[in-house]
C-alpha positions as protocol buffer text, in pm:
chain_id: "A"
residue {
  index: 1
  type: MET
  ca { x: 920 y: -619 z: 210 }
}
residue {
  index: 2
  type: LEU
  ca { x: 976 y: -359 z: 487 }
}
residue {
  index: 3
  type: LEU
  ca { x: 1065 y: -97 z: 219 }
}
residue {
  index: 4
  type: GLY
  ca { x: 772 y: -201 z: 7 }
}
residue {
  index: 5
  type: PHE
  ca { x: 520 y: -134 z: 293 }
}
residue {
  index: 6
  type: VAL
  ca { x: 677 y: 197 z: 360 }
}
residue {
  index: 7
  type: LEU
  ca { x: 643 y: 304 z: -7 }
}
residue {
  index: 8
  type: ALA
  ca { x: 305 y: 158 z: -67 }
}
residue {
  index: 9
  type: ALA
  ca { x: 97 y: 397 z: 150 }
}
residue {
  index: 10
  type: VAL
  ca { x: -62 y: 707 z: -20 }
}
residue {
  index: 11
  type: SER
  ca { x: -36 y: 1036 z: 165 }
}
residue {
  index: 12
  type: PRO
  ca { x: -373 y: 1156 z: 308 }
}
residue {
  index: 13
  type: ALA
  ca { x: -217 y: 1497 z: 366 }
}
residue {
  index: 14
  type: VAL
  ca { x: -198 y: 1547 z: -8 }
}
residue {
  index: 15
  type: VAL
  ca { x: -472 y: 1336 z: -133 }
}
residue {
  index: 16
  type: VAL
  ca { x: -753 y: 1429 z: 91 }
}
residue {
  index: 17
  type: PRO
  ca { x: -730 y: 1811 z: 44 }
}
residue {
  index: 18
  type: SER
  ca { x: -685 y: 1767 z: -339 }
}
residue {
  index: 19
  type: MET
  ca { x: -1002 y: 1551 z: -345 }
}
residue {
  index: 20
  type: LEU
  ca { x: -1205 y: 1806 z: -127 }
}
residue {
  index: 21
  type: TRP
  ca { x: -1096 y: 2071 z: -372 }
}
residue {
  index: 22
  type: LEU
  ca { x: -1229 y: 1847 z: -656 }
}
residue {
  index: 23
  type: GLN
  ca { x: -1558 y: 1816 z: -486 }
}
residue {
  index: 24
  type: SER
  ca { x: -1591 y: 2184 z: -426 }
}
residue {
  index: 25
  type: GLU
  ca { x: -1514 y: 2256 z: -804 }
}
residue {
  index: 26
  type: GLY
  ca { x: -1757 y: 1972 z: -913 }
}
residue {
  index: 27
  type: TYR
  ca { x: -1498 y: 1751 z: -1084 }
}
residue {
  index: 28
  type: GLY
  ca { x: -1584 y: 1383 z: -1104 }
}
residue {
  index: 29
  type: MET
  ca { x: -1886 y: 1413 z: -869 }
}
residue {
  index: 30
  type: ASP
  ca { x: -2126 y: 1249 z: -1129 }
}
residue {
  index: 31
  type: LYS
  ca { x: -1947 y: 913 z: -1059 }
}
residue {
  index: 32
  type: GLY
  ca { x: -1815 y: 986 z: -700 }
}
residue {
  index: 33
  type: ILE
  ca { x: -1449 y: 971 z: -800 }
}
residue {
  index: 34
  type: PRO
  ca { x: -1317 y: 1203 z: -518 }
}
residue {
  index: 35
  type: THR
  ca { x: -1489 y: 978 z: -264 }
}
residue {
  index: 36
  type: LEU
  ca { x: -1363 y: 664 z: -435 }
}
residue {
  index: 37
  type: VAL
  ca { x: -1006 y: 791 z: -415 }
}
residue {
  index: 38
  type: MET
  ca { x: -1026 y: 904 z: -50 }
}
residue {
  index: 39
  type: ALA
  ca { x: -1194 y: 568 z: 62 }
}
residue {
  index: 40
  type: ALA
  ca { x: -932 y: 353 z: -115 }
}
residue {
  index: 41
  type: ALA
  ca { x: -648 y: 566 z: 3 }
}
residue {
  index: 42
  type: SER
  ca { x: -760 y: 518 z: 362 }
}
residue {
  index: 43
  type: PHE
  ca { x: -786 y: 143 z: 319 }
}
residue {
  index: 44
  type: ASP
  ca { x: -450 y: 138 z: 153 }
}
residue {
  index: 45
  type: ASP
  ca { x: -287 y: 321 z: 446 }
}
residue {
  index: 46
  type: VAL
  ca { x: -426 y: 91 z: 695 }
}
residue {
  index: 47
  type: VAL
  ca { x: -299 y: -213 z: 494 }
}
residue {
  index: 48
  type: ALA
  ca { x: 48 y: -54 z: 457 }
}
residue {
  index: 49
  type: ILE
  ca { x: 78 y: 48 z: 817 }
}
residue {
  index: 50
  type: THR
  ca { x: -34 y: -287 z: 944 }
}
residue {
  index: 51
  type: GLY
  ca { x: 199 y: -480 z: 718 }
}
residue {
  index: 52
  type: PHE
  ca { x: 481 y: -262 z: 812 }
}
residue {
  index: 53
  type: GLY
  ca { x: 430 y: -323 z: 1174 }
}
residue {
  index: 54
  type: VAL
  ca { x: 407 y: -702 z: 1120 }
}
residue {
  index: 55
  type: THR
  ca { x: 720 y: -708 z: 897 }
}
residue {
  index: 56
  type: MET
  ca { x: 898 y: -501 z: 1172 }
}
residue {
  index: 57
  type: GLY
  ca { x: 827 y: -772 z: 1420 }
}
residue {
  index: 58
  type: VAL
  ca { x: 948 y: -1052 z: 1189 }
}
residue {
  index: 59
  type: VAL
  ca { x: 1263 y: -872 z: 1085 }
}
residue {
  index: 60
  type: PHE
  ca { x: 1379 y: -775 z: 1425 }
}
residue {
  index: 61
  type: ALA
  ca { x: 1242 y: -1097 z: 1593 }
}
residue {
  index: 62
  type: THR
  ca { x: 1465 y: -1317 z: 1804 }
}
residue {
  index: 63
  type: GLY
  ca { x: 1397 y: -1664 z: 1931 }
}
residue {
  index: 64
  type: ASN
  ca { x: 1149 y: -1941 z: 1823 }
}
residue {
  index: 65
  type: LEU
  ca { x: 1068 y: -1921 z: 1440 }
}
residue {
  index: 66
  type: ALA
  ca { x: 715 y: -2071 z: 1487 }
}
residue {
  index: 67
  type: TRP
  ca { x: 636 y: -1793 z: 1723 }
}
residue {
  index: 68
  type: THR
  ca { x: 788 y: -1518 z: 1502 }
}
residue {
  index: 69
  type: VAL
  ca { x: 563 y: -1638 z: 1216 }
}
residue {
  index: 70
  type: ALA
  ca { x: 244 y: -1660 z: 1433 }
}
residue {
  index: 71
  type: LYS
  ca { x: 312 y: -1325 z: 1596 }
}
residue {
  index: 72
  type: GLY
  ca { x: 254 y: -1124 z: 1289 }
}
residue {
  index: 73
  type: PRO
  ca { x: -118 y: -1219 z: 1238 }
}
residue {
  index: 74
  type: LEU
  ca { x: -162 y: -1216 z: 1611 }
}
residue {
  index: 75
  type: GLU
  ca { x: -44 y: -861 z: 1637 }
}
residue {
  index: 76
  type: ALA
  ca { x: -300 y: -751 z: 1374 }
}
residue {
  index: 77
  type: VAL
  ca { x: -580 y: -936 z: 1560 }
}
residue {
  index: 78
  type: VAL
  ca { x: -496 y: -769 z: 1890 }
}
residue {
  index: 79
  type: GLY
  ca { x: -463 y: -435 z: 1739 }
}
residue {
  index: 80
  type: MET
  ca { x: -833 y: -464 z: 1585 }
}
residue {
  index: 81
  type: LEU
  ca { x: -969 y: -605 z: 1921 }
}
residue {
  index: 82
  type: TYR
  ca { x: -816 y: -309 z: 2097 }
}
residue {
  index: 83
  type: GLY
  ca { x: -989 y: -79 z: 1855 }
}
residue {
  index: 84
  type: VAL
  ca { x: -1318 y: -233 z: 1927 }
}
residue {
  index: 85
  type: ILE
  ca { x: -1287 y: -254 z: 2291 }
}
residue {
  index: 86
  type: VAL
  ca { x: -1159 y: 96 z: 2353 }
}
residue {
  index: 87
  type: GLY
  ca { x: -1361 y: 248 z: 2053 }
}
residue {
  index: 88
  type: PHE
  ca { x: -1698 y: 144 z: 2155 }
}
residue {
  index: 89
  type: PRO
  ca { x: -1723 y: 315 z: 2504 }
}
residue {
  index: 90
  type: LEU
  ca { x: -1607 y: 632 z: 2322 }
}
residue {
  index: 91
  type: TRP
  ca { x: -1952 y: 637 z: 2157 }
}
residue {
  index: 92
  type: TYR
  ca { x: -2091 y: 739 z: 2499 }
}
residue {
  index: 93
  type: LEU
  ca { x: -1798 y: 921 z: 2660 }
}
residue {
  index: 94
  type: PRO
  ca { x: -1843 y: 1215 z: 2726 }
}
residue {
  index: 95
  type: ASP
  ca { x: -2212 y: 1263 z: 2732 }
}
residue {
  index: 96
  type: LYS
  ca { x: -2343 y: 1404 z: 2395 }
}
residue {
  index: 97
  type: ASP
  ca { x: -2484 y: 1718 z: 2570 }
}
residue {
  index: 98
  type: HIS
  ca { x: -2145 y: 1804 z: 2733 }
}
residue {
  index: 99
  type: PRO
  ca { x: -2054 y: 2168 z: 2648 }
}
residue {
  index: 100
  type: GLU
  ca { x: -1685 y: 2053 z: 2584 }
}
residue {
  index: 101
  type: LYS
  ca { x: -1778 y: 1737 z: 2402 }
}
residue {
  index: 102
  type: ALA
  ca { x: -1564 y: 1799 z: 2100 }
}
residue {
  index: 103
  type: THR
  ca { x: -1243 y: 1873 z: 2299 }
}
residue {
  index: 104
  type: LEU
  ca { x: -1297 y: 1578 z: 2536 }
}
residue {
  index: 105
  type: ARG
  ca { x: -1344 y: 1331 z: 2247 }
}
residue {
  index: 106
  type: ALA
  ca { x: -1037 y: 1447 z: 2080 }
}
residue {
  index: 107
  type: ALA
  ca { x: -839 y: 1418 z: 2398 }
}
residue {
  index: 108
  type: LEU
  ca { x: -970 y: 1068 z: 2472 }
}
residue {
  index: 109
  type: LEU
  ca { x: -904 y: 967 z: 2107 }
}
residue {
  index: 110
  type: ILE
  ca { x: -537 y: 1097 z: 2114 }
}
residue {
  index: 111
  type: ALA
  ca { x: -482 y: 947 z: 2462 }
}
residue {
  index: 112
  type: SER
  ca { x: -615 y: 597 z: 2360 }
}
residue {
  index: 113
  type: GLY
  ca { x: -382 y: 614 z: 2052 }
}
residue {
  index: 114
  type: VAL
  ca { x: -69 y: 718 z: 2244 }
}
residue {
  index: 115
  type: ALA
  ca { x: -137 y: 450 z: 2509 }
}
residue {
  index: 116
  type: VAL
  ca { x: -160 y: 165 z: 2255 }
}
residue {
  index: 117
  type: MET
  ca { x: 158 y: 268 z: 2082 }
}
residue {
  index: 118
  type: PHE
  ca { x: 362 y: 284 z: 2415 }
}
residue {
  index: 119
  type: VAL
  ca { x: 208 y: -32 z: 2557 }
}
residue {
  index: 120
  type: SER
  ca { x: 264 y: -230 z: 2238 }
}
residue {
  index: 121
  type: ARG
  ca { x: 612 y: -126 z: 2210 }
}
residue {
  index: 122
  type: ARG
  ca { x: 667 y: -211 z: 2577 }
}
residue {
  index: 123
  type: LEU
  ca { x: 531 y: -560 z: 2523 }
}
residue {
  index: 124
  type: GLU
  ca { x: 715 y: -600 z: 2196 }
}
residue {
  index: 125
  type: PHE
  ca { x: 385 y: -621 z: 1992 }
}
residue {
  index: 126
  type: GLY
  ca { x: 487 y: -330 z: 1788 }
}
residue {
  index: 127
  type: GLY
  ca { x: 241 y: -435 z: 1494 }
}
residue {
  index: 128
  type: SER
  ca { x: -67 y: -394 z: 1726 }
}
residue {
  index: 129
  type: GLY
  ca { x: 12 y: -23 z: 1806 }
}
residue {
  index: 130
  type: ALA
  ca { x: -38 y: 133 z: 1462 }
}
residue {
  index: 131
  type: LEU
  ca { x: -338 y: -73 z: 1381 }
}
residue {
  index: 132
  type: GLY
  ca { x: -485 y: -27 z: 1735 }
}
residue {
  index: 133
  type: CYS
  ca { x: -448 y: 347 z: 1698 }
}
residue {
  index: 134
  type: ILE
  ca { x: -629 y: 333 z: 1357 }
}
residue {
  index: 135
  type: SER
  ca { x: -896 y: 90 z: 1460 }
}
residue {
  index: 136
  type: VAL
  ca { x: -1000 y: 286 z: 1777 }
}
residue {
  index: 137
  type: ALA
  ca { x: -1035 y: 608 z: 1563 }
}
residue {
  index: 138
  type: PHE
  ca { x: -1248 y: 417 z: 1310 }
}
residue {
  index: 139
  type: VAL
  ca { x: -1475 y: 249 z: 1561 }
}
residue {
  index: 140
  type: ALA
  ca { x: -1528 y: 568 z: 1765 }
}
residue {
  index: 141
  type: ALA
  ca { x: -1595 y: 789 z: 1456 }
}
residue {
  index: 142
  type: PHE
  ca { x: -1851 y: 524 z: 1339 }
}
residue {
  index: 143
  type: GLY
  ca { x: -2053 y: 577 z: 1648 }
}
residue {
  index: 144
  type: TRP
  ca { x: -2021 y: 962 z: 1653 }
}
residue {
  index: 145
  type: LYS
  ca { x: -2150 y: 985 z: 1289 }
}
residue {
  index: 146
  type: ARG
  ca { x: -2482 y: 883 z: 1423 }
}
residue {
  index: 147
  type: GLU
  ca { x: -2534 y: 1235 z: 1584 }
}
residue {
  index: 148
  type: HIS
  ca { x: -2639 y: 1538 z: 1392 }
}
residue {
  index: 149
  type: ASP
  ca { x: -2292 y: 1702 z: 1402 }
}
residue {
  index: 150
  type: GLY
  ca { x: -2118 y: 1367 z: 1335 }
}
residue {
  index: 151
  type: ALA
  ca { x: -1750 y: 1351 z: 1412 }
}
residue {
  index: 152
  type: ALA
  ca { x: -1682 y: 1681 z: 1250 }
}
residue {
  index: 153
  type: ALA
  ca { x: -1611 y: 1866 z: 1580 }
}
residue {
  index: 154
  type: ALA
  ca { x: -1367 y: 1614 z: 1706 }
}
residue {
  index: 155
  type: SER
  ca { x: -1208 y: 1600 z: 1362 }
}
residue {
  index: 156
  type: LYS
  ca { x: -1166 y: 1978 z: 1365 }
}
residue {
  index: 157
  type: THR
  ca { x: -989 y: 1975 z: 1701 }
}
residue {
  index: 158
  type: CYS
  ca { x: -754 y: 1707 z: 1572 }
}
residue {
  index: 159
  type: SER
  ca { x: -684 y: 1902 z: 1262 }
}
residue {
  index: 160
  type: VAL
  ca { x: -579 y: 2204 z: 1456 }
}
residue {
  index: 161
  type: LEU
  ca { x: -328 y: 1978 z: 1649 }
}
residue {
  index: 162
  type: TRP
  ca { x: -207 y: 1828 z: 1327 }
}
residue {
  index: 163
  type: GLU
  ca { x: -114 y: 2172 z: 1199 }
}
residue {
  index: 164
  type: ILE
  ca { x: 112 y: 2192 z: 1485 }
}
residue {
  index: 165
  type: PHE
  ca { x: 264 y: 1854 z: 1478 }
}
residue {
  index: 166
  type: GLN
  ca { x: 307 y: 1810 z: 1100 }
}
residue {
  index: 167
  type: PRO
  ca { x: 598 y: 2047 z: 1067 }
}
residue {
  index: 168
  type: THR
  ca { x: 766 y: 1867 z: 1365 }
}
residue {
  index: 169
  type: LEU
  ca { x: 714 y: 1532 z: 1205 }
}
residue {
  index: 170
  type: PHE
  ca { x: 871 y: 1629 z: 870 }
}
residue {
  index: 171
  type: GLY
  ca { x: 1141 y: 1822 z: 1052 }
}
residue {
  index: 172
  type: LEU
  ca { x: 1247 y: 1520 z: 1263 }
}
residue {
  index: 173
  type: ILE
  ca { x: 1262 y: 1286 z: 965 }
}
residue {
  index: 174
  type: GLY
  ca { x: 1457 y: 1536 z: 761 }
}
residue {
  index: 175
  type: ALA
  ca { x: 1716 y: 1570 z: 1044 }
}
residue {
  index: 176
  type: GLU
  ca { x: 1768 y: 1199 z: 1051 }
}
residue {
  index: 177
  type: VAL
  ca { x: 1903 y: 1202 z: 688 }
}
residue {
  index: 178
  type: GLN
  ca { x: 2269 y: 1280 z: 687 }
}
residue {
  index: 179
  type: ILE
  ca { x: 2361 y: 1418 z: 354 }
}
residue {
  index: 180
  type: LYS
  ca { x: 2726 y: 1369 z: 394 }
}
residue {
  index: 181
  type: ASN
  ca { x: 2680 y: 1001 z: 455 }
}
residue {
  index: 182
  type: LEU
  ca { x: 2471 y: 948 z: 150 }
}
residue {
  index: 183
  type: ASP
  ca { x: 2633 y: 755 z: -130 }
}
residue {
  index: 184
  type: LYS
  ca { x: 2533 y: 805 z: -491 }
}
residue {
  index: 185
  type: ALA
  ca { x: 2436 y: 432 z: -535 }
}
residue {
  index: 186
  type: THR
  ca { x: 2171 y: 462 z: -264 }
}
residue {
  index: 187
  type: ILE
  ca { x: 2019 y: 772 z: -421 }
}
residue {
  index: 188
  type: PHE
  ca { x: 2018 y: 646 z: -773 }
}
residue {
  index: 189
  type: LEU
  ca { x: 1897 y: 297 z: -675 }
}
residue {
  index: 190
  type: GLY
  ca { x: 1635 y: 445 z: -446 }
}
residue {
  index: 191
  type: LEU
  ca { x: 1495 y: 660 z: -727 }
}
residue {
  index: 192
  type: ALA
  ca { x: 1497 y: 370 z: -962 }
}
residue {
  index: 193
  type: VAL
  ca { x: 1285 y: 166 z: -694 }
}
residue {
  index: 194
  type: ILE
  ca { x: 1052 y: 445 z: -650 }
}
residue {
  index: 195
  type: GLY
  ca { x: 1014 y: 492 z: -1031 }
}
residue {
  index: 196
  type: THR
  ca { x: 962 y: 122 z: -1092 }
}
residue {
  index: 197
  type: ALA
  ca { x: 717 y: 90 z: -806 }
}
residue {
  index: 198
  type: LEU
  ca { x: 507 y: 388 z: -928 }
}
residue {
  index: 199
  type: SER
  ca { x: 495 y: 260 z: -1285 }
}
residue {
  index: 200
  type: PHE
  ca { x: 361 y: -82 z: -1174 }
}
residue {
  index: 201
  type: ARG
  ca { x: 114 y: 101 z: -941 }
}
residue {
  index: 202
  type: ILE
  ca { x: -23 y: 311 z: -1209 }
}
residue {
  index: 203
  type: MET
  ca { x: -78 y: 10 z: -1430 }
}
residue {
  index: 204
  type: THR
  ca { x: -227 y: -192 z: -1155 }
}
residue {
  index: 205
  type: THR
  ca { x: -464 y: 78 z: -1034 }
}
residue {
  index: 206
  type: PHE
  ca { x: -576 y: 154 z: -1399 }
}
residue {
  index: 207
  type: LEU
  ca { x: -669 y: -221 z: -1443 }
}
residue {
  index: 208
  type: VAL
  ca { x: -825 y: -258 z: -1107 }
}
residue {
  index: 209
  type: VAL
  ca { x: -1086 y: 1 z: -1154 }
}
residue {
  index: 210
  type: TYR
  ca { x: -1175 y: -151 z: -1494 }
}
residue {
  index: 211
  type: GLY
  ca { x: -1517 y: -270 z: -1348 }
}
residue {
  index: 212
  type: ALA
  ca { x: -1600 y: 54 z: -1179 }
}
residue {
  index: 213
  type: ASN
  ca { x: -1798 y: 207 z: -1480 }
}
residue {
  index: 214
  type: LEU
  ca { x: -1547 y: 470 z: -1536 }
}
residue {
  index: 215
  type: THR
  ca { x: -1402 y: 596 z: -1866 }
}
residue {
  index: 216
  type: ILE
  ca { x: -1037 y: 557 z: -1974 }
}
residue {
  index: 217
  type: LYS
  ca { x: -971 y: 913 z: -1879 }
}
residue {
  index: 218
  type: GLU
  ca { x: -1132 y: 865 z: -1525 }
}
residue {
  index: 219
  type: ARG
  ca { x: -935 y: 544 z: -1474 }
}
residue {
  index: 220
  type: LEU
  ca { x: -608 y: 729 z: -1565 }
}
residue {
  index: 221
  type: PHE
  ca { x: -695 y: 1009 z: -1309 }
}
residue {
  index: 222
  type: VAL
  ca { x: -767 y: 753 z: -1029 }
}
residue {
  index: 223
  type: ALA
  ca { x: -417 y: 606 z: -1104 }
}
residue {
  index: 224
  type: ILE
  ca { x: -250 y: 945 z: -1102 }
}
residue {
  index: 225
  type: ALA
  ca { x: -423 y: 1031 z: -771 }
}
residue {
  index: 226
  type: TRP
  ca { x: -256 y: 756 z: -593 }
}
residue {
  index: 227
  type: LEU
  ca { x: 95 y: 882 z: -665 }
}
residue {
  index: 228
  type: PRO
  ca { x: 161 y: 1131 z: -367 }
}
residue {
  index: 229
  type: LYS
  ca { x: 355 y: 997 z: -71 }
}
residue {
  index: 230
  type: ALA
  ca { x: 441 y: 1198 z: 246 }
}
residue {
  index: 231
  type: THR
  ca { x: 258 y: 1166 z: 576 }
}
residue {
  index: 232
  type: VAL
  ca { x: 295 y: 793 z: 624 }
}
residue {
  index: 233
  type: GLN
  ca { x: 651 y: 774 z: 500 }
}
residue {
  index: 234
  type: ALA
  ca { x: 747 y: 1057 z: 736 }
}
residue {
  index: 235
  type: ALA
  ca { x: 575 y: 867 z: 1028 }
}
residue {
  index: 236
  type: ILE
  ca { x: 709 y: 525 z: 980 }
}
residue {
  index: 237
  type: GLY
  ca { x: 1021 y: 571 z: 761 }
}
residue {
  index: 238
  type: SER
  ca { x: 1255 y: 608 z: 1047 }
}
residue {
  index: 239
  type: SER
  ca { x: 1098 y: 350 z: 1279 }
}
residue {
  index: 240
  type: ALA
  ca { x: 1319 y: 70 z: 1150 }
}
residue {
  index: 241
  type: LEU
  ca { x: 1635 y: 277 z: 1224 }
}
residue {
  index: 242
  type: ASP
  ca { x: 1511 y: 389 z: 1562 }
}
residue {
  index: 243
  type: PHE
  ca { x: 1437 y: 31 z: 1669 }
}
residue {
  index: 244
  type: ALA
  ca { x: 1772 y: -89 z: 1538 }
}
residue {
  index: 245
  type: ARG
  ca { x: 1953 y: 167 z: 1741 }
}
residue {
  index: 246
  type: THR
  ca { x: 1738 y: 82 z: 2051 }
}
residue {
  index: 247
  type: ILE
  ca { x: 1833 y: -267 z: 2048 }
}
residue {
  index: 248
  type: LYS
  ca { x: 2194 y: -198 z: 1943 }
}
residue {
  index: 249
  type: ALA
  ca { x: 2169 y: -406 z: 1623 }
}
residue {
  index: 250
  type: ASP
  ca { x: 2466 y: -492 z: 1403 }
}
residue {
  index: 251
  type: ASP
  ca { x: 2603 y: -226 z: 1174 }
}
residue {
  index: 252
  type: ASP
  ca { x: 2471 y: -408 z: 860 }
}
residue {
  index: 253
  type: ILE
  ca { x: 2113 y: -377 z: 1001 }
}
residue {
  index: 254
  type: ILE
  ca { x: 2153 y: -15 z: 1093 }
}
residue {
  index: 255
  type: GLN
  ca { x: 2286 y: 54 z: 748 }
}
residue {
  index: 256
  type: VAL
  ca { x: 1999 y: -123 z: 586 }
}
residue {
  index: 257
  type: ALA
  ca { x: 1753 y: 65 z: 812 }
}
residue {
  index: 258
  type: SER
  ca { x: 1925 y: 383 z: 716 }
}
residue {
  index: 259
  type: GLN
  ca { x: 1869 y: 314 z: 339 }
}
residue {
  index: 260
  type: VAL
  ca { x: 1491 y: 253 z: 417 }
}
residue {
  index: 261
  type: LEU
  ca { x: 1486 y: 591 z: 578 }
}
residue {
  index: 262
  type: THR
  ca { x: 1672 y: 752 z: 290 }
}
residue {
  index: 263
  type: ILE
  ca { x: 1452 y: 607 z: 26 }
}
residue {
  index: 264
  type: ALA
  ca { x: 1135 y: 711 z: 229 }
}
residue {
  index: 265
  type: VAL
  ca { x: 1253 y: 1076 z: 228 }
}
residue {
  index: 266
  type: LEU
  ca { x: 1335 y: 1050 z: -143 }
}
residue {
  index: 267
  type: SER
  ca { x: 978 y: 933 z: -209 }
}
residue {
  index: 268
  type: ILE
  ca { x: 835 y: 1228 z: -24 }
}
residue {
  index: 269
  type: LEU
  ca { x: 1062 y: 1483 z: -209 }
}
residue {
  index: 270
  type: ALA
  ca { x: 984 y: 1313 z: -556 }
}
residue {
  index: 271
  type: THR
  ca { x: 607 y: 1249 z: -531 }
}
residue {
  index: 272
  type: ALA
  ca { x: 441 y: 1482 z: -289 }
}
residue {
  index: 273
  type: PRO
  ca { x: 489 y: 1809 z: -499 }
}
residue {
  index: 274
  type: THR
  ca { x: 468 y: 1613 z: -820 }
}
residue {
  index: 275
  type: GLY
  ca { x: 154 y: 1420 z: -719 }
}
residue {
  index: 276
  type: ALA
  ca { x: -29 y: 1739 z: -600 }
}
residue {
  index: 277
  type: ALA
  ca { x: 49 y: 1919 z: -913 }
}
residue {
  index: 278
  type: ALA
  ca { x: -50 y: 1624 z: -1137 }
}
residue {
  index: 279
  type: ILE
  ca { x: -391 y: 1600 z: -957 }
}
residue {
  index: 280
  type: ALA
  ca { x: -455 y: 1963 z: -1017 }
}
residue {
  index: 281
  type: LEU
  ca { x: -357 y: 1960 z: -1379 }
}
residue {
  index: 282
  type: ALA
  ca { x: -522 y: 1636 z: -1469 }
}
residue {
  index: 283
  type: ALA
  ca { x: -852 y: 1688 z: -1308 }
}
residue {
  index: 284
  type: PRO
  ca { x: -977 y: 1955 z: -1558 }
}
residue {
  index: 285
  type: ARG
  ca { x: -853 y: 1745 z: -1861 }
}
residue {
  index: 286
  type: LEU
  ca { x: -967 y: 1396 z: -1743 }
}
residue {
  index: 287
  type: LEU
  ca { x: -1277 y: 1446 z: -1528 }
}
residue {
  index: 288
  type: HIS
  ca { x: -1622 y: 1560 z: -1612 }
}
residue {
  index: 289
  type: LYS
  ca { x: -1726 y: 1895 z: -1438 }
}
residue {
  index: 290
  type: ASP
  ca { x: -2074 y: 1930 z: -1312 }
}
residue {
  index: 291
  type: LYS
  ca { x: -2238 y: 2251 z: -1382 }
}
residue {
  index: 292
  type: PRO
  ca { x: -2387 y: 2474 z: -1095 }
}
residue {
  index: 293
  type: GLY
  ca { x: -2748 y: 2382 z: -1207 }
}
residue {
  index: 294
  type: ASP
  ca { x: -2698 y: 2019 z: -1262 }
}
residue {
  index: 295
  type: GLU
  ca { x: -2774 y: 1907 z: -910 }
}
residue {
  index: 296
  type: GLU
  ca { x: -3081 y: 2130 z: -868 }
}
residue {
  index: 297
  type: ALA
  ca { x: -3220 y: 2002 z: -1202 }
}
residue {
  index: 298
  type: ALA
  ca { x: -3164 y: 1651 z: -1090 }
}
residue {
  index: 299
  type: ASP
  ca { x: -3329 y: 1714 z: -762 }
}
residue {
  index: 300
  type: LYS
  ca { x: -3632 y: 1877 z: -910 }
}
residue {
  index: 301
  type: PRO
  ca { x: -3941 y: 1654 z: -881 }
}
residue {
  index: 302
  type: ARG
  ca { x: -4073 y: 1519 z: -1199 }
}
residue {
  index: 303
  type: ASP
  ca { x: -4429 y: 1556 z: -1127 }
}
residue {
  index: 304
  type: GLU
  ca { x: -4364 y: 1924 z: -1069 }
}
residue {
  index: 305
  type: ALA
  ca { x: -4208 y: 1963 z: -1402 }
}
residue {
  index: 306
  type: ALA
  ca { x: -4502 y: 1764 z: -1567 }
}
residue {
  index: 307
  type: ALA
  ca { x: -4773 y: 1954 z: -1381 }
}
residue {
  index: 308
  type: PRO
  ca { x: -5049 y: 2080 z: -1611 }
}
residue {
  index: 309
  type: VAL
  ca { x: -5103 y: 2457 z: -1653 }
}
residue {
  index: 310
  type: GLN
  ca { x: -5428 y: 2562 z: -1494 }
}
residue {
  index: 311
  type: PRO
  ca { x: -5630 y: 2784 z: -1705 }
}
residue {
  index: 312
  type: ASP
  ca { x: -5695 y: 3140 z: -1598 }
}
residue {
  index: 313
  type: SER
  ca { x: -6070 y: 3148 z: -1495 }
}
residue {
  index: 314
  type: GLY
  ca { x: -6072 y: 3525 z: -1549 }
}
residue {
  index: 315
  type: ARG
  ca { x: -6011 y: 3479 z: -1924 }
}
residue {
  index: 316
  type: LEU
  ca { x: -6297 y: 3228 z: -1974 }
}
């Protein structure tokens, strides 16, 4: 189950830029397909990260079984409550007229996320950390979007920081994989698990969007767009191994956690470039492209188009 949640998440670092490119090119805009994919991917990531945190708590739990079972849902509730309690004040901090509003908002958002991650781990409520970090950003952005510039300024600041930390994240997870310690069975079985999971995911996604008023080609594209995996796998793939080493777990548990990390890395290598290429190649073939004048024609008032022609009085 732990591995399942690791592999379930879609990579926003691959999907979101691809969907923004589709929007700029006009592909699928008539039915809002890029927006649909981005929104569904965000929800998918929240569920996967939350499930991973809860499962981590169950796998490494010690003591009373009843408390272990109840702790998972409790961690999710605590994480969401943290997001509401901390995110709501960020609507008003700092003042909306402050000259450094964007920088301060980004700093407060990052600080609140880092704080909940460290505190939750300290209190052994690891599942609350990831969900709390996501929830506080969601609540804060919901309030910021009421302003004319929305959350764009703070998002831009965070994007700059992400460009710095993204190579570090992938570099660290790559360094954890010891090539000499890998056995062929783990690699082949890992690829088999990834391939099987992706096959079922494509079929399930194709069926789920049946009632979304999409054509067969558009439903197939949505299924393809959910293939890439990268960012989330890099972020949480090594968590089980790190925690197992911290608590000095048995060698068997460390070995299983290492296999989870290895398969997470394999999923990145196998699906991130392939998924991005598949989206770019499939969009022109499966999606309708709006013409540049379509939106203007649709926005043109009907009464203006139907206005009667006034006779030229000079010719009467």
